[in-house]
Amino acid sequence: MARIIFCVFLLAVSGCASLPPRTLQDLDTSITQAIIIHPANHTQTRLSAWQKQDRRWHRVFCSSAVIGRNGLAAPGQKKEGDGKTPSGLYPLGPAFGYAPAIATGLDYKEIGDLDFWVDDMNSAQYNQWVHGKPQAASYERMKRPDNLYQYGVVIGYNMHPIVRGAGSAIFMHVWRRYNSSTAGCVALSERKLRRILRWLNKQSQPVIILE
């Protein structure tokens, strides 16, 4: 009994309550997986994962996570290079990583030495994954020496359409440390991220909600 009480206490203080947030009730009925990011302070957040079954949302698990060094951008206010994570609701996928294949229900792309993501807002390839040398003045190499992209998933921000200058390369990826912010992505431990990747399934049309 003491152990049960302690576990309930941990869920309460972490913000990962088992009751579904009202945000989930407004989602399209075709969406049956959702991740919610709840900022705890400026850069540290609580992540909760939810599965819809028999018309009801159930919390699958929760985790600590970090976001951009300057916190969440207000809706519609995200800008390239501002160090903020965009707020809003976005689709998830594809997954990516360094291995030829990983355990996930999402489409998966293996990262090679010639894979880049363009952050030059003046390039026609802005906010796109490019294989081969980009036609751009600035871009990010996806095969990072620090292994932050060893596992990850694309957050479908600023994709359809792409608005130049509104921000690029927003992912969920491995964190550097539990207290280290990002340039605008969502990051968490490798162990928790791999668990999320195993759970995510493209047939469930998964989304992430940053609020």
PDB file of C-alpha atoms in Angstrom:
ATOM      1  CA  MET A   1       0.000   0.000   0.000  1.00  0.00           C
ATOM      2  CA  ALA A   2       2.814   2.394   0.864  1.00  0.00           C
ATOM      3  CA  ARG A   3       4.392   1.771  -2.541  1.00  0.00           C
ATOM      4  CA  ILE A   4       1.101   2.546  -4.329  1.00  0.00           C
ATOM      5  CA  ILE A   5       0.690   5.789  -2.402  1.00  0.00           C
ATOM      6  CA  PHE A   6       4.276   6.754  -3.205  1.00  0.00           C
ATOM      7  CA  CYS A   7       3.750   6.124  -6.950  1.00  0.00           C
ATOM      8  CA  VAL A   8       0.582   8.225  -6.956  1.00  0.00           C
ATOM      9  CA  PHE A   9       2.500  10.985  -5.191  1.00  0.00           C
ATOM     10  CA  LEU A  10       5.230  10.879  -7.852  1.00  0.00           C
ATOM     11  CA  LEU A  11       2.653  11.195 -10.634  1.00  0.00           C
ATOM     12  CA  ALA A  12       1.042  14.150  -8.908  1.00  0.00           C
ATOM     13  CA  VAL A  13       4.219  16.132  -8.337  1.00  0.00           C
ATOM     14  CA  SER A  14       5.471  15.403 -11.861  1.00  0.00           C
ATOM     15  CA  GLY A  15       2.311  16.778 -13.419  1.00  0.00           C
ATOM     16  CA  CYS A  16       1.609  13.476 -15.202  1.00  0.00           C
ATOM     17  CA  ALA A  17      -1.955  13.011 -14.000  1.00  0.00           C
ATOM     18  CA  SER A  18      -3.893  10.034 -15.325  1.00  0.00           C
ATOM     19  CA  LEU A  19      -6.969  12.101 -16.242  1.00  0.00           C
ATOM     20  CA  PRO A  20      -6.879  13.197 -19.907  1.00  0.00           C
ATOM     21  CA  PRO A  21      -6.471  16.944 -20.539  1.00  0.00           C
ATOM     22  CA  ARG A  22      -9.357  18.737 -22.253  1.00  0.00           C
ATOM     23  CA  THR A  23      -7.068  19.379 -25.236  1.00  0.00           C
ATOM     24  CA  LEU A  24      -7.404  15.729 -26.261  1.00  0.00           C
ATOM     25  CA  GLN A  25     -11.170  15.915 -26.522  1.00  0.00           C
ATOM     26  CA  ASP A  26     -10.915  18.434 -29.377  1.00  0.00           C
ATOM     27  CA  LEU A  27      -8.692  16.284 -31.604  1.00  0.00           C
ATOM     28  CA  ASP A  28      -9.906  14.797 -34.866  1.00  0.00           C
ATOM     29  CA  THR A  29     -11.434  11.380 -34.260  1.00  0.00           C
ATOM     30  CA  SER A  30      -8.860   9.744 -36.557  1.00  0.00           C
ATOM     31  CA  ILE A  31      -6.039  10.658 -34.118  1.00  0.00           C
ATOM     32  CA  THR A  32      -5.491   7.962 -31.504  1.00  0.00           C
ATOM     33  CA  GLN A  33      -1.993   8.794 -30.215  1.00  0.00           C
ATOM     34  CA  ALA A  34      -0.889  12.113 -28.727  1.00  0.00           C
ATOM     35  CA  ILE A  35       2.090  13.484 -26.837  1.00  0.00           C
ATOM     36  CA  ILE A  36       1.580  16.563 -24.680  1.00  0.00           C
ATOM     37  CA  ILE A  37       4.393  18.847 -23.529  1.00  0.00           C
ATOM     38  CA  HIS A  38       3.579  20.737 -20.323  1.00  0.00           C
ATOM     39  CA  PRO A  39       6.250  23.329 -19.427  1.00  0.00           C
ATOM     40  CA  ALA A  40       7.278  23.065 -15.756  1.00  0.00           C
ATOM     41  CA  ASN A  41       9.566  26.099 -15.896  1.00  0.00           C
ATOM     42  CA  HIS A  42      11.436  28.055 -18.569  1.00  0.00           C
ATOM     43  CA  THR A  43      13.084  25.085 -20.323  1.00  0.00           C
ATOM     44  CA  GLN A  44      12.194  21.950 -18.354  1.00  0.00           C
ATOM     45  CA  THR A  45       8.914  20.246 -19.128  1.00  0.00           C
ATOM     46  CA  ARG A  46       6.722  17.244 -18.427  1.00  0.00           C
ATOM     47  CA  LEU A  47       5.898  14.943 -21.330  1.00  0.00           C
ATOM     48  CA  SER A  48       2.839  12.721 -21.251  1.00  0.00           C
ATOM     49  CA  ALA A  49       1.880  10.140 -23.882  1.00  0.00           C
ATOM     50  CA  TRP A  50      -1.769   9.235 -24.521  1.00  0.00           C
ATOM     51  CA  GLN A  51      -3.531   6.450 -26.391  1.00  0.00           C
ATOM     52  CA  LYS A  52      -7.190   6.526 -27.425  1.00  0.00           C
ATOM     53  CA  GLN A  53      -9.041   3.256 -27.055  1.00  0.00           C
ATOM     54  CA  ASP A  54     -12.789   2.625 -27.060  1.00  0.00           C
ATOM     55  CA  ARG A  55     -13.393   6.384 -27.433  1.00  0.00           C
ATOM     56  CA  ARG A  56     -11.442   7.154 -24.267  1.00  0.00           C
ATOM     57  CA  TRP A  57      -7.942   8.569 -23.789  1.00  0.00           C
ATOM     58  CA  HIS A  58      -5.561   6.699 -21.487  1.00  0.00           C
ATOM     59  CA  ARG A  59      -2.162   7.892 -20.303  1.00  0.00           C
ATOM     60  CA  VAL A  60       0.511   5.430 -21.421  1.00  0.00           C
ATOM     61  CA  PHE A  61       3.519   6.964 -19.652  1.00  0.00           C
ATOM     62  CA  CYS A  62       5.185  10.219 -18.730  1.00  0.00           C
ATOM     63  CA  SER A  63       8.707  11.593 -18.673  1.00  0.00           C
ATOM     64  CA  SER A  64      10.839  14.648 -18.062  1.00  0.00           C
ATOM     65  CA  ALA A  65      11.878  16.573 -21.176  1.00  0.00           C
ATOM     66  CA  VAL A  66      13.528  19.857 -22.157  1.00  0.00           C
ATOM     67  CA  ILE A  67      12.670  22.476 -24.770  1.00  0.00           C
ATOM     68  CA  GLY A  68      14.291  25.551 -26.353  1.00  0.00           C
ATOM     69  CA  ARG A  69      16.642  27.720 -24.303  1.00  0.00           C
ATOM     70  CA  ASN A  70      14.174  30.608 -24.529  1.00  0.00           C
ATOM     71  CA  GLY A  71      11.078  28.571 -23.734  1.00  0.00           C
ATOM     72  CA  LEU A  72       7.910  28.250 -25.811  1.00  0.00           C
ATOM     73  CA  ALA A  73       7.078  30.756 -28.540  1.00  0.00           C
ATOM     74  CA  ALA A  74       3.579  32.205 -28.422  1.00  0.00           C
ATOM     75  CA  PRO A  75       1.260  30.817 -31.134  1.00  0.00           C
ATOM     76  CA  GLY A  76       2.390  32.101 -34.543  1.00  0.00           C
ATOM     77  CA  GLN A  77       5.446  33.875 -33.090  1.00  0.00           C
ATOM     78  CA  LYS A  78       8.208  31.317 -33.663  1.00  0.00           C
ATOM     79  CA  LYS A  79      11.132  32.774 -35.669  1.00  0.00           C
ATOM     80  CA  GLU A  80      14.281  31.269 -37.135  1.00  0.00           C
ATOM     81  CA  GLY A  81      17.126  31.297 -34.612  1.00  0.00           C
ATOM     82  CA  ASP A  82      15.103  32.592 -31.652  1.00  0.00           C
ATOM     83  CA  GLY A  83      15.923  29.593 -29.454  1.00  0.00           C
ATOM     84  CA  LYS A  84      12.231  28.922 -28.817  1.00  0.00           C
ATOM     85  CA  THR A  85      10.108  25.836 -29.263  1.00  0.00           C
ATOM     86  CA  PRO A  86       6.923  26.439 -31.292  1.00  0.00           C
ATOM     87  CA  SER A  87       3.637  26.079 -29.450  1.00  0.00           C
ATOM     88  CA  GLY A  88       0.687  24.360 -31.098  1.00  0.00           C
ATOM     89  CA  LEU A  89      -0.337  20.944 -32.428  1.00  0.00           C
ATOM     90  CA  TYR A  90       1.780  19.147 -35.045  1.00  0.00           C
ATOM     91  CA  PRO A  91       2.000  15.692 -36.662  1.00  0.00           C
ATOM     92  CA  LEU A  92       4.863  13.357 -35.757  1.00  0.00           C
ATOM     93  CA  GLY A  93       7.040  11.505 -38.255  1.00  0.00           C
ATOM     94  CA  PRO A  94       9.072  10.227 -39.830  1.00  0.00           C
ATOM     95  CA  ALA A  95      11.425   8.778 -37.229  1.00  0.00           C
ATOM     96  CA  PHE A  96      15.154   8.940 -37.916  1.00  0.00           C
ATOM     97  CA  GLY A  97      18.439   7.667 -36.556  1.00  0.00           C
ATOM     98  CA  TYR A  98      21.893   6.322 -37.276  1.00  0.00           C
ATOM     99  CA  ALA A  99      21.006   2.615 -37.412  1.00  0.00           C
ATOM    100  CA  PRO A 100      19.726   0.929 -40.606  1.00  0.00           C
ATOM    101  CA  ALA A 101      16.459   0.183 -38.776  1.00  0.00           C
ATOM    102  CA  ILE A 102      14.943   0.706 -35.317  1.00  0.00           C
ATOM    103  CA  ALA A 103      11.875  -0.520 -33.465  1.00  0.00           C
ATOM    104  CA  THR A 104       9.099   1.920 -34.352  1.00  0.00           C
ATOM    105  CA  GLY A 105       5.686   2.008 -35.982  1.00  0.00           C
ATOM    106  CA  LEU A 106       6.569   5.217 -37.827  1.00  0.00           C
ATOM    107  CA  ASP A 107       8.194   5.508 -41.228  1.00  0.00           C
ATOM    108  CA  TYR A 108      11.960   5.555 -40.628  1.00  0.00           C
ATOM    109  CA  LYS A 109      14.912   7.271 -42.331  1.00  0.00           C
ATOM    110  CA  GLU A 110      18.499   6.252 -41.717  1.00  0.00           C
ATOM    111  CA  ILE A 111      20.838   9.229 -41.383  1.00  0.00           C
ATOM    112  CA  GLY A 112      24.013   9.131 -43.460  1.00  0.00           C
ATOM    113  CA  ASP A 113      27.028  11.395 -43.872  1.00  0.00           C
ATOM    114  CA  LEU A 114      25.353  13.254 -46.744  1.00  0.00           C
ATOM    115  CA  ASP A 115      22.099  14.121 -44.965  1.00  0.00           C
ATOM    116  CA  PHE A 116      21.423  17.735 -43.978  1.00  0.00           C
ATOM    117  CA  TRP A 117      18.563  19.959 -42.810  1.00  0.00           C
ATOM    118  CA  VAL A 118      18.479  23.455 -44.330  1.00  0.00           C
ATOM    119  CA  ASP A 119      17.989  26.462 -42.033  1.00  0.00           C
ATOM    120  CA  ASP A 120      18.858  29.165 -44.579  1.00  0.00           C
ATOM    121  CA  MET A 121      15.572  31.071 -44.953  1.00  0.00           C
ATOM    122  CA  ASN A 122      16.686  32.414 -48.345  1.00  0.00           C
ATOM    123  CA  SER A 123      17.132  28.936 -49.799  1.00  0.00           C
ATOM    124  CA  ALA A 124      14.489  27.136 -51.829  1.00  0.00           C
ATOM    125  CA  GLN A 125      15.332  24.106 -49.649  1.00  0.00           C
ATOM    126  CA  TYR A 126      14.491  25.893 -46.384  1.00  0.00           C
ATOM    127  CA  ASN A 127      13.215  23.579 -43.631  1.00  0.00           C
ATOM    128  CA  GLN A 128      13.786  20.465 -45.708  1.00  0.00           C
ATOM    129  CA  TRP A 129      15.809  17.281 -45.285  1.00  0.00           C
ATOM    130  CA  VAL A 130      18.340  17.226 -48.127  1.00  0.00           C
ATOM    131  CA  HIS A 131      20.537  14.339 -49.244  1.00  0.00           C
ATOM    132  CA  GLY A 132      23.718  15.658 -50.806  1.00  0.00           C
ATOM    133  CA  LYS A 133      25.221  19.130 -50.507  1.00  0.00           C
ATOM    134  CA  PRO A 134      22.414  21.667 -49.981  1.00  0.00           C
ATOM    135  CA  GLN A 135      21.929  24.711 -52.172  1.00  0.00           C
ATOM    136  CA  ALA A 136      22.018  26.931 -49.110  1.00  0.00           C
ATOM    137  CA  ALA A 137      24.297  29.213 -47.118  1.00  0.00           C
ATOM    138  CA  SER A 138      23.572  27.415 -43.819  1.00  0.00           C
ATOM    139  CA  TYR A 139      22.366  23.982 -42.871  1.00  0.00           C
ATOM    140  CA  GLU A 140      22.630  21.385 -40.129  1.00  0.00           C
ATOM    141  CA  ARG A 141      24.459  18.096 -40.549  1.00  0.00           C
ATOM    142  CA  MET A 142      22.125  15.323 -39.389  1.00  0.00           C
ATOM    143  CA  LYS A 143      24.950  12.878 -38.544  1.00  0.00           C
ATOM    144  CA  ARG A 144      26.073  14.788 -35.471  1.00  0.00           C
ATOM    145  CA  PRO A 145      29.280  13.877 -33.597  1.00  0.00           C
ATOM    146  CA  ASP A 146      27.468  14.313 -30.257  1.00  0.00           C
ATOM    147  CA  ASN A 147      24.865  11.649 -31.181  1.00  0.00           C
ATOM    148  CA  LEU A 148      21.865  13.823 -30.265  1.00  0.00           C
ATOM    149  CA  TYR A 149      20.166  12.581 -33.437  1.00  0.00           C
ATOM    150  CA  GLN A 150      21.022   8.919 -32.919  1.00  0.00           C
ATOM    151  CA  TYR A 151      17.284   8.551 -32.315  1.00  0.00           C
ATOM    152  CA  GLY A 152      14.627  11.091 -33.171  1.00  0.00           C
ATOM    153  CA  VAL A 153      11.372  11.976 -34.840  1.00  0.00           C
ATOM    154  CA  VAL A 154      10.445  14.947 -36.999  1.00  0.00           C
ATOM    155  CA  ILE A 155       7.889  17.331 -35.510  1.00  0.00           C
ATOM    156  CA  GLY A 156       5.867  18.529 -38.494  1.00  0.00           C
ATOM    157  CA  TYR A 157       6.212  22.237 -37.731  1.00  0.00           C
ATOM    158  CA  ASN A 158       6.260  24.783 -40.591  1.00  0.00           C
ATOM    159  CA  MET A 159       5.846  22.114 -43.242  1.00  0.00           C
ATOM    160  CA  HIS A 160       2.601  22.626 -45.174  1.00  0.00           C
ATOM    161  CA  PRO A 161       3.211  25.293 -46.289  1.00  0.00           C
ATOM    162  CA  ILE A 162       6.782  26.206 -45.424  1.00  0.00           C
ATOM    163  CA  VAL A 163       6.982  29.849 -44.329  1.00  0.00           C
ATOM    164  CA  ARG A 164      10.476  31.267 -44.708  1.00  0.00           C
ATOM    165  CA  GLY A 165      11.855  32.572 -41.436  1.00  0.00           C
ATOM    166  CA  ALA A 166       9.216  30.885 -39.275  1.00  0.00           C
ATOM    167  CA  GLY A 167      11.637  28.268 -37.936  1.00  0.00           C
ATOM    168  CA  SER A 168      13.166  25.016 -39.095  1.00  0.00           C
ATOM    169  CA  ALA A 169      14.495  21.620 -37.971  1.00  0.00           C
ATOM    170  CA  ILE A 170      12.114  21.017 -35.074  1.00  0.00           C
ATOM    171  CA  PHE A 171      12.573  17.479 -33.789  1.00  0.00           C
ATOM    172  CA  MET A 172      12.136  15.303 -30.748  1.00  0.00           C
ATOM    173  CA  HIS A 173      15.604  13.876 -30.053  1.00  0.00           C
ATOM    174  CA  VAL A 174      18.043  12.666 -27.398  1.00  0.00           C
ATOM    175  CA  TRP A 175      18.938  15.267 -24.791  1.00  0.00           C
ATOM    176  CA  ARG A 176      22.483  16.318 -23.954  1.00  0.00           C
ATOM    177  CA  ARG A 177      21.689  16.311 -20.236  1.00  0.00           C
ATOM    178  CA  TYR A 178      18.531  16.434 -18.137  1.00  0.00           C
ATOM    179  CA  ASN A 179      19.096  20.137 -17.465  1.00  0.00           C
ATOM    180  CA  SER A 180      20.395  21.172 -20.899  1.00  0.00           C
ATOM    181  CA  SER A 181      17.997  23.116 -23.143  1.00  0.00           C
ATOM    182  CA  THR A 182      17.815  22.920 -26.943  1.00  0.00           C
ATOM    183  CA  ALA A 183      17.853  25.374 -29.849  1.00  0.00           C
ATOM    184  CA  GLY A 184      14.096  24.835 -30.261  1.00  0.00           C
ATOM    185  CA  CYS A 185      13.534  21.075 -30.287  1.00  0.00           C
ATOM    186  CA  VAL A 186      12.037  18.798 -27.638  1.00  0.00           C
ATOM    187  CA  ALA A 187      14.603  16.457 -26.075  1.00  0.00           C
ATOM    188  CA  LEU A 188      14.527  13.641 -23.529  1.00  0.00           C
ATOM    189  CA  SER A 189      16.623  10.700 -22.387  1.00  0.00           C
ATOM    190  CA  GLU A 190      17.597   8.084 -24.951  1.00  0.00           C
ATOM    191  CA  ARG A 191      15.824   5.346 -22.984  1.00  0.00           C
ATOM    192  CA  LYS A 192      12.524   7.235 -22.841  1.00  0.00           C
ATOM    193  CA  LEU A 193      12.775   8.335 -26.462  1.00  0.00           C
ATOM    194  CA  ARG A 194      13.301   4.767 -27.654  1.00  0.00           C
ATOM    195  CA  ARG A 195      10.248   3.747 -25.662  1.00  0.00           C
ATOM    196  CA  ILE A 196       8.219   6.466 -27.375  1.00  0.00           C
ATOM    197  CA  LEU A 197       9.476   5.382 -30.793  1.00  0.00           C
ATOM    198  CA  ARG A 198       8.448   1.772 -30.118  1.00  0.00           C
ATOM    199  CA  TRP A 199       4.984   2.964 -29.099  1.00  0.00           C
ATOM    200  CA  LEU A 200       4.323   5.422 -31.938  1.00  0.00           C
ATOM    201  CA  ASN A 201       2.432   4.050 -34.924  1.00  0.00           C
ATOM    202  CA  LYS A 202       1.717   5.974 -38.121  1.00  0.00           C
ATOM    203  CA  GLN A 203      -1.696   4.291 -38.379  1.00  0.00           C
ATOM    204  CA  SER A 204      -2.672   6.171 -35.212  1.00  0.00           C
ATOM    205  CA  GLN A 205      -1.833   9.537 -36.859  1.00  0.00           C
ATOM    206  CA  PRO A 206       0.227  10.658 -33.829  1.00  0.00           C
ATOM    207  CA  VAL A 207       0.531  14.321 -32.910  1.00  0.00           C
ATOM    208  CA  ILE A 208       2.439  16.414 -30.404  1.00  0.00           C
ATOM    209  CA  ILE A 209       0.771  19.234 -28.489  1.00  0.00           C
ATOM    210  CA  LEU A 210       3.013  21.964 -27.097  1.00  0.00           C
ATOM    211  CA  GLU A 211       1.078  24.203 -24.728  1.00  0.00           C
TER     212      GLU A 211
END
